[in-house]
mmCIF file of C-alpha atoms in Angstrom:
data_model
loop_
_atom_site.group_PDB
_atom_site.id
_atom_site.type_symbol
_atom_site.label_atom_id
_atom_site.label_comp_id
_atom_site.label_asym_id
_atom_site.label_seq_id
_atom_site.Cartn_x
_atom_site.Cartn_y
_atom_site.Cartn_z
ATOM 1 C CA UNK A 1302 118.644 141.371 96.607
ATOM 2 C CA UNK A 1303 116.760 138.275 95.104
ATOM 3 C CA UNK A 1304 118.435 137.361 91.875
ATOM 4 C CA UNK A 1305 115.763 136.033 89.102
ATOM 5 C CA UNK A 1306 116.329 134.476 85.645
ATOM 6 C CA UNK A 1307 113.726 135.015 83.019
ATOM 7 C CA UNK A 1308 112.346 132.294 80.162
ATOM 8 C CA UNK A 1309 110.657 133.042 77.783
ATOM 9 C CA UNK A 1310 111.159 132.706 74.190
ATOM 10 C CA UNK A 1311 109.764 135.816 73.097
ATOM 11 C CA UNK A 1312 112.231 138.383 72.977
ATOM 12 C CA UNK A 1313 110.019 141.225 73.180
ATOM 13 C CA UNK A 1314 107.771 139.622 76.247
ATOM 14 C CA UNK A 1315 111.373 138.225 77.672
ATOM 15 C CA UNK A 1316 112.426 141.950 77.644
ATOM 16 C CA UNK A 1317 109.077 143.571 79.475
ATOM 17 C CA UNK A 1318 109.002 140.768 82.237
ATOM 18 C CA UNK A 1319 112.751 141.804 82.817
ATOM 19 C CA UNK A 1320 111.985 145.597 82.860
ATOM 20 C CA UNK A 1321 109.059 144.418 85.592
ATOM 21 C CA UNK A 1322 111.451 142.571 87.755
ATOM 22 C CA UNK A 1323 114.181 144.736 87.509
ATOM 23 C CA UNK A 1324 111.615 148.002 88.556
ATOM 24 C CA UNK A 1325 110.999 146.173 91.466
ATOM 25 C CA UNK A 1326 112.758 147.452 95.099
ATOM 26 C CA UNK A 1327 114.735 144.024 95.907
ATOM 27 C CA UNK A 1328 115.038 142.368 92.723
ATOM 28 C CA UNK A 1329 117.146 141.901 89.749
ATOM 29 C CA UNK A 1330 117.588 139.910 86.544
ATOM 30 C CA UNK A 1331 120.604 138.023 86.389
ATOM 31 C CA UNK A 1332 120.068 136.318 82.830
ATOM 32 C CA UNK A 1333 117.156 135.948 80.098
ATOM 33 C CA UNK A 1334 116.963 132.449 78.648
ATOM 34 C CA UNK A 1335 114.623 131.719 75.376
ATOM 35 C CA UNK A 1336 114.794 127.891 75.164
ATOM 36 C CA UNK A 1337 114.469 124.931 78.119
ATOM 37 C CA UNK A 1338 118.440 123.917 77.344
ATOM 38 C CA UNK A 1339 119.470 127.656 78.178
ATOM 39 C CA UNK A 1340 117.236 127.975 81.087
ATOM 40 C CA UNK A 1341 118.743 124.519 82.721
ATOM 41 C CA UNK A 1342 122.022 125.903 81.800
ATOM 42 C CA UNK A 1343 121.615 129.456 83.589
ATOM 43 C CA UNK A 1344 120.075 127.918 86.658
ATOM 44 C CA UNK A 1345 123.032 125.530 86.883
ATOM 45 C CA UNK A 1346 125.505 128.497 86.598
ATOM 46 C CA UNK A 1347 124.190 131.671 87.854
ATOM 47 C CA UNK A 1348 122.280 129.596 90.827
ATOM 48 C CA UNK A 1349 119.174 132.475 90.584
ATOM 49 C CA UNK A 1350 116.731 132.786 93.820
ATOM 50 C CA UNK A 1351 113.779 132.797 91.490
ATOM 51 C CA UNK A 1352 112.856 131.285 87.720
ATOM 52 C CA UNK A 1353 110.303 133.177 85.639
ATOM 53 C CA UNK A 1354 109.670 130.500 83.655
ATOM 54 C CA UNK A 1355 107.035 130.364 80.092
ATOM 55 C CA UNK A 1356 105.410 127.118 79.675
ATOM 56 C CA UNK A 1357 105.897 127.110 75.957
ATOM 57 C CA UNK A 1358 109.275 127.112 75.201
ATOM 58 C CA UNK A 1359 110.569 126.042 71.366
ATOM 59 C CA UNK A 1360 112.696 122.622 72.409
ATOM 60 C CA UNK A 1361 111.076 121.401 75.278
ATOM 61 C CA UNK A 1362 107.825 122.064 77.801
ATOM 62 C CA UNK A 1363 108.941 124.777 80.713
ATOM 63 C CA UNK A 1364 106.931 122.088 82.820
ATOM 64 C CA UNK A 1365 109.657 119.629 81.301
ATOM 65 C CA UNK A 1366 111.877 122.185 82.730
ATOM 66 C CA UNK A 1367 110.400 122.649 86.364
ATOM 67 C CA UNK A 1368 110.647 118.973 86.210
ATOM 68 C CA UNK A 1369 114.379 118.234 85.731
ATOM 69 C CA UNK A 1370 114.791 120.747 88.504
ATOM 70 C CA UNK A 1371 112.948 119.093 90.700
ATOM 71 C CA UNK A 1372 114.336 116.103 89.959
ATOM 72 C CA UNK A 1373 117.775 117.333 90.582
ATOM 73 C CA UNK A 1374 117.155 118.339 93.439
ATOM 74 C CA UNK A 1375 117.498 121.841 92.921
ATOM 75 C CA UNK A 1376 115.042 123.833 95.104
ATOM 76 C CA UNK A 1377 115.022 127.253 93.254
ATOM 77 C CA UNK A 1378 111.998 129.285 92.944
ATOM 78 C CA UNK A 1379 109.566 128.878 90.003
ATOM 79 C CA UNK A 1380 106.889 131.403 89.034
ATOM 80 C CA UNK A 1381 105.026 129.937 86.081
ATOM 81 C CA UNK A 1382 104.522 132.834 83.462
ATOM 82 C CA UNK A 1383 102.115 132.183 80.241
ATOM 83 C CA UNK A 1384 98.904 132.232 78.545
ATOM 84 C CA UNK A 1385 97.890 128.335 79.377
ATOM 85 C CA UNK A 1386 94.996 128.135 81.498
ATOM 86 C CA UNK A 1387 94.383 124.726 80.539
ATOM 87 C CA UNK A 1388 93.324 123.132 83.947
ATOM 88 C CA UNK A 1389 96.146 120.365 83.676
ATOM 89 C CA UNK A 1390 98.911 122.819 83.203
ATOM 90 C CA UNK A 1391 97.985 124.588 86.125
ATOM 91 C CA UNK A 1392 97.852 121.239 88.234
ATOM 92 C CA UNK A 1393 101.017 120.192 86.666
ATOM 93 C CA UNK A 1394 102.414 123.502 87.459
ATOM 94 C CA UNK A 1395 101.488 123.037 90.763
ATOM 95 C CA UNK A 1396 102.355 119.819 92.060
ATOM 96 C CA UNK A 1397 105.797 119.911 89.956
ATOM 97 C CA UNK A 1398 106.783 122.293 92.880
ATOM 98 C CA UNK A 1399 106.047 126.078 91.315
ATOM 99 C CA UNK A 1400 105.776 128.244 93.933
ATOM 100 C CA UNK A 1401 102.686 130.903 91.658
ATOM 101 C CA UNK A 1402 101.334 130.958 88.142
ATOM 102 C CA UNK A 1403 100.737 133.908 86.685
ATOM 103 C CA UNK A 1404 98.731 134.344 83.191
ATOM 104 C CA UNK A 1405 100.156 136.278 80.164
ATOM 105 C CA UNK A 1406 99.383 139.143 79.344
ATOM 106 C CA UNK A 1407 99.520 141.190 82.606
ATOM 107 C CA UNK A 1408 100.073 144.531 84.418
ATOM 108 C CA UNK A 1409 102.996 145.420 86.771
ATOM 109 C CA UNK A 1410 101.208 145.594 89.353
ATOM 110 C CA UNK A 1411 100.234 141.790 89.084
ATOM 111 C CA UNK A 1412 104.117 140.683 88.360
ATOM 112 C CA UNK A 1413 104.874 142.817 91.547
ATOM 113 C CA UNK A 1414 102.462 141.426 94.034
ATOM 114 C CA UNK A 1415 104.080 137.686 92.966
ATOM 115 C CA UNK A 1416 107.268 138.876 93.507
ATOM 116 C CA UNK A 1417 106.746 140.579 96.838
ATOM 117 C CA UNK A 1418 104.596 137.135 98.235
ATOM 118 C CA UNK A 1419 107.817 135.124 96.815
ATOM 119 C CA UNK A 1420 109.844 137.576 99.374
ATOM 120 C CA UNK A 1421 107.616 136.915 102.065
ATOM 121 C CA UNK A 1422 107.718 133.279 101.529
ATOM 122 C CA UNK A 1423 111.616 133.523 101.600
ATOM 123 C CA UNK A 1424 112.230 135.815 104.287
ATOM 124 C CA UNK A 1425 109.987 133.552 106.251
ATOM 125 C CA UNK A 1426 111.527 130.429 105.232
ATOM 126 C CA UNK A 1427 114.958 132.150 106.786
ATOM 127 C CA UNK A 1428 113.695 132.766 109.734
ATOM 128 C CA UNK A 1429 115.086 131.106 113.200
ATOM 129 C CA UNK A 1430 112.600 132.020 115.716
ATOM 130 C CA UNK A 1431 110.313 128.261 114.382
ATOM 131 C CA UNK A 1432 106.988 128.214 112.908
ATOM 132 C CA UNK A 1433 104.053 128.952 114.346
ATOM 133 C CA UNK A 1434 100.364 128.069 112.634
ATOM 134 C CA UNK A 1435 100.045 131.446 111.057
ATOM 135 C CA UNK A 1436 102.928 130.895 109.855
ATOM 136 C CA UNK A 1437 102.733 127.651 108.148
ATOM 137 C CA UNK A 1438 99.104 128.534 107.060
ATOM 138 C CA UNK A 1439 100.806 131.516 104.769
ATOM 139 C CA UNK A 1440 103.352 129.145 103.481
ATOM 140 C CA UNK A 1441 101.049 127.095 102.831
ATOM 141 C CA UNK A 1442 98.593 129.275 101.196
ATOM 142 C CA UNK A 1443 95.997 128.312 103.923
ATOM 143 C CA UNK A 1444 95.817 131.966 104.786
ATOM 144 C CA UNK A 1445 93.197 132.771 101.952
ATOM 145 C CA UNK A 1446 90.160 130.674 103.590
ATOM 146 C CA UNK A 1447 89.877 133.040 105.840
ATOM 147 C CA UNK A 1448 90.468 136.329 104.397
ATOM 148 C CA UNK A 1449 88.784 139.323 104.939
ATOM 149 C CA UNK A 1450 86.292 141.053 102.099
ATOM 150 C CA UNK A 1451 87.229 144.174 103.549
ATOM 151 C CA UNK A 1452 90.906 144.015 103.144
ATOM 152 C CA UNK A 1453 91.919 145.182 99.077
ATOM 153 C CA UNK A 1454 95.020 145.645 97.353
ATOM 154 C CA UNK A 1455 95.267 149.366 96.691
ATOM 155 C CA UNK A 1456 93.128 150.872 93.752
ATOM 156 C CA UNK A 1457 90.298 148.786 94.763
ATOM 157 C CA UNK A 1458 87.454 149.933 97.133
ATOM 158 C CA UNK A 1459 85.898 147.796 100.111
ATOM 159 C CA UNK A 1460 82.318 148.691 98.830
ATOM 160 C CA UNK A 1461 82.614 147.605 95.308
ATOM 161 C CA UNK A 1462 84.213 144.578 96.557
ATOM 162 C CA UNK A 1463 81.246 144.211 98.430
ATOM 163 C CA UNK A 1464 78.926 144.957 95.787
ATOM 164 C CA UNK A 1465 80.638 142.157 93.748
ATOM 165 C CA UNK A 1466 80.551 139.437 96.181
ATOM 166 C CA UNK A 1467 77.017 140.225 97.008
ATOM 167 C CA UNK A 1468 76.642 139.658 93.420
ATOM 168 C CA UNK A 1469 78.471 136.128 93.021
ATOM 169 C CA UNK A 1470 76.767 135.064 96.204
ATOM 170 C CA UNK A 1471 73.586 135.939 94.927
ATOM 171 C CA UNK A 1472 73.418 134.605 91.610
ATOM 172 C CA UNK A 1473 75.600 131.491 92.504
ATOM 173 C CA UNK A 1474 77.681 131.731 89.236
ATOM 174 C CA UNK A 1475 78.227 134.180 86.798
ATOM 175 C CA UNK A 1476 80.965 135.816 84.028
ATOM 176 C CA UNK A 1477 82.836 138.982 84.798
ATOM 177 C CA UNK A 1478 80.775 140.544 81.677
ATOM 178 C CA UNK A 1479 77.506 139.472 83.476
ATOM 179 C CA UNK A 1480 78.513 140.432 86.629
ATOM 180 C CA UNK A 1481 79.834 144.077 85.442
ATOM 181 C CA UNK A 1482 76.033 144.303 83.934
ATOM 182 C CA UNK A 1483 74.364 143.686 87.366
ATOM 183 C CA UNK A 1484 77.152 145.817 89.273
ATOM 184 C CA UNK A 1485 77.004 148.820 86.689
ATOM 185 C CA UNK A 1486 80.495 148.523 86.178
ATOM 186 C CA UNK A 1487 83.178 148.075 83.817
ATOM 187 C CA UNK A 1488 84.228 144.656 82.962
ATOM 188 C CA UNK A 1489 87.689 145.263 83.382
ATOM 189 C CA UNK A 1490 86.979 147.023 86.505
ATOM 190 C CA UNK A 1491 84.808 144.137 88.001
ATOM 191 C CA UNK A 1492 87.461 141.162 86.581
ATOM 192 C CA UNK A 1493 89.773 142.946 89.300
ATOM 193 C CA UNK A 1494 87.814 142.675 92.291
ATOM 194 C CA UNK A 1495 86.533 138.825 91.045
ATOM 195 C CA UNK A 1496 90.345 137.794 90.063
ATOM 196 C CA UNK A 1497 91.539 139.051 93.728
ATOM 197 C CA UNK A 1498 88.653 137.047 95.271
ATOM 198 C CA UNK A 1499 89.598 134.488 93.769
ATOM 199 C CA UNK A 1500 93.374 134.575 95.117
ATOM 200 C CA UNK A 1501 91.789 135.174 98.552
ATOM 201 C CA UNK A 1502 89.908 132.049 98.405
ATOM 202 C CA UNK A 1503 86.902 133.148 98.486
ATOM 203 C CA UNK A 1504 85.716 132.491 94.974
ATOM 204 C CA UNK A 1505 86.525 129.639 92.203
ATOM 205 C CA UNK A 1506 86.750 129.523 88.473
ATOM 206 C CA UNK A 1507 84.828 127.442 86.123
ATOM 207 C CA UNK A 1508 85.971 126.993 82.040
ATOM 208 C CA UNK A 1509 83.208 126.888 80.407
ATOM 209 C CA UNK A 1510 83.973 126.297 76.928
ATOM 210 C CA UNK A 1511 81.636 126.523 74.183
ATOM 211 C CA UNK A 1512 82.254 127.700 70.231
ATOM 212 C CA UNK A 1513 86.105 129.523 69.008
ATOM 213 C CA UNK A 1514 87.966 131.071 71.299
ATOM 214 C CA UNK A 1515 88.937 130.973 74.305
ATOM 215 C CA UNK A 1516 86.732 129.631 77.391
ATOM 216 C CA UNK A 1517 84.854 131.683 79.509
ATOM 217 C CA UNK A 1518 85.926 132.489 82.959
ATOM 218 C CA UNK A 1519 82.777 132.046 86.144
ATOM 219 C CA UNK A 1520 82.806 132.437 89.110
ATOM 220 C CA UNK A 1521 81.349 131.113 91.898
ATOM 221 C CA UNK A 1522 81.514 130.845 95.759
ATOM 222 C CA UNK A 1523 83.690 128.673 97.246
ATOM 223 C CA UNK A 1524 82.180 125.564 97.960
ATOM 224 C CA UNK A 1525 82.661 123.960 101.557
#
């Protein structure tokens, strides 16, 4: 059983991400924190396997956070949780030592796939038999370069997936709206099959900001 503390200063979000974690076979929360101080705190006395942890926090940046535990040595798990998609953050996220970022708001079923690659990681990380190159490559996250279209999380279909990446491929770069247009599909729909590509490896994301709100998500192929 994998033993998770969640941060996040909303009680209401605080409280779904827990009912997530908790739903899941293997895990449980041990302790909600809503600002940096208590998060440091909990880590430091409950000793969790895994930190959900917001970026925003009220008293100090959850990258601040990831930071000091780093710093301390302490070696705990980090899943970045929150709606910055700033570029930067992610980076910062990243080489600060999070082990996934995951953008708020989202489904279960996202949540759960984070969790369950966290599990893998661990388990592996446990292991006594060595490392081989697969190995490494999925700790890593080298595993993605060389995935396989035809292989889909379940709910999605190996010939829409195709359809999609014929799309991108085609057209070079496009938005999940314009790409739902070509494909005859919902947006929502498509945004599934490009958003999984795009954890494979096979796709990358371009901001491309322009008037109020926020900036618009396209896709391309990767570029070798």
């Amino acid at each position: 059983m994998y033993e998770v503390l969640v941060v996040d200063d909303d009680f209401m979000v605080a409280e779904i991400h827990r009912r997530f974690v908790d739903k899941t076979p293997g895990f449980t929360t041990v302790a909600v924190a809503r600002t940096a101080a208590d998060a440091l705190d909990a880590v430091r006395s409950r000793r969790p396997d895994l930190v959900l942890l917001d970026v925003y926090l009220p008293d100090m940046s959850g990258l601040d956070v990831l930071q000091s535990l780093r710093a301390e040595g302490n070696p705990v798990g980090v899943i970045m949780i929150t709606a910055a998609r700033e570029i930067d953050t992610v980076s910062r996220a990243l080489h600060g030592g999070a082990s996934d970022y995951l953008v708020k708001p989202f489904e279960y079923a996202h949540l759960q796939e984070k969790l369950e690659n966290f599990r893998r990681r661990a388990r592996a990380l446990e292991s006594q038999s060595g490392a081989d190159q697969s190995l490494i490559d999925s700790l890593f996250g080298s595993a993605g370069k060389n995935a396989d279209p035809g292989r889909l999380p379940k709910g999605l279909s190996a010939e829409t997936g195709k359809l999609v990446l014929d799309i991108v491929q085609e057209r070079g770069e496009l938005s999940s709206m314009e790409c739902a247009e070509l494909a005859g599909l919902s947006r929502v729909s498509v945004r599934r099959y490009l958003e999984h590509y795009l954890a494979e490896g096979l796709l990358e994301v371009r901001l491309e900001y322009g008037g109020a709100g926020r900036p618009v998500r396209r896709y391309r192929p990767v570029r070798h």
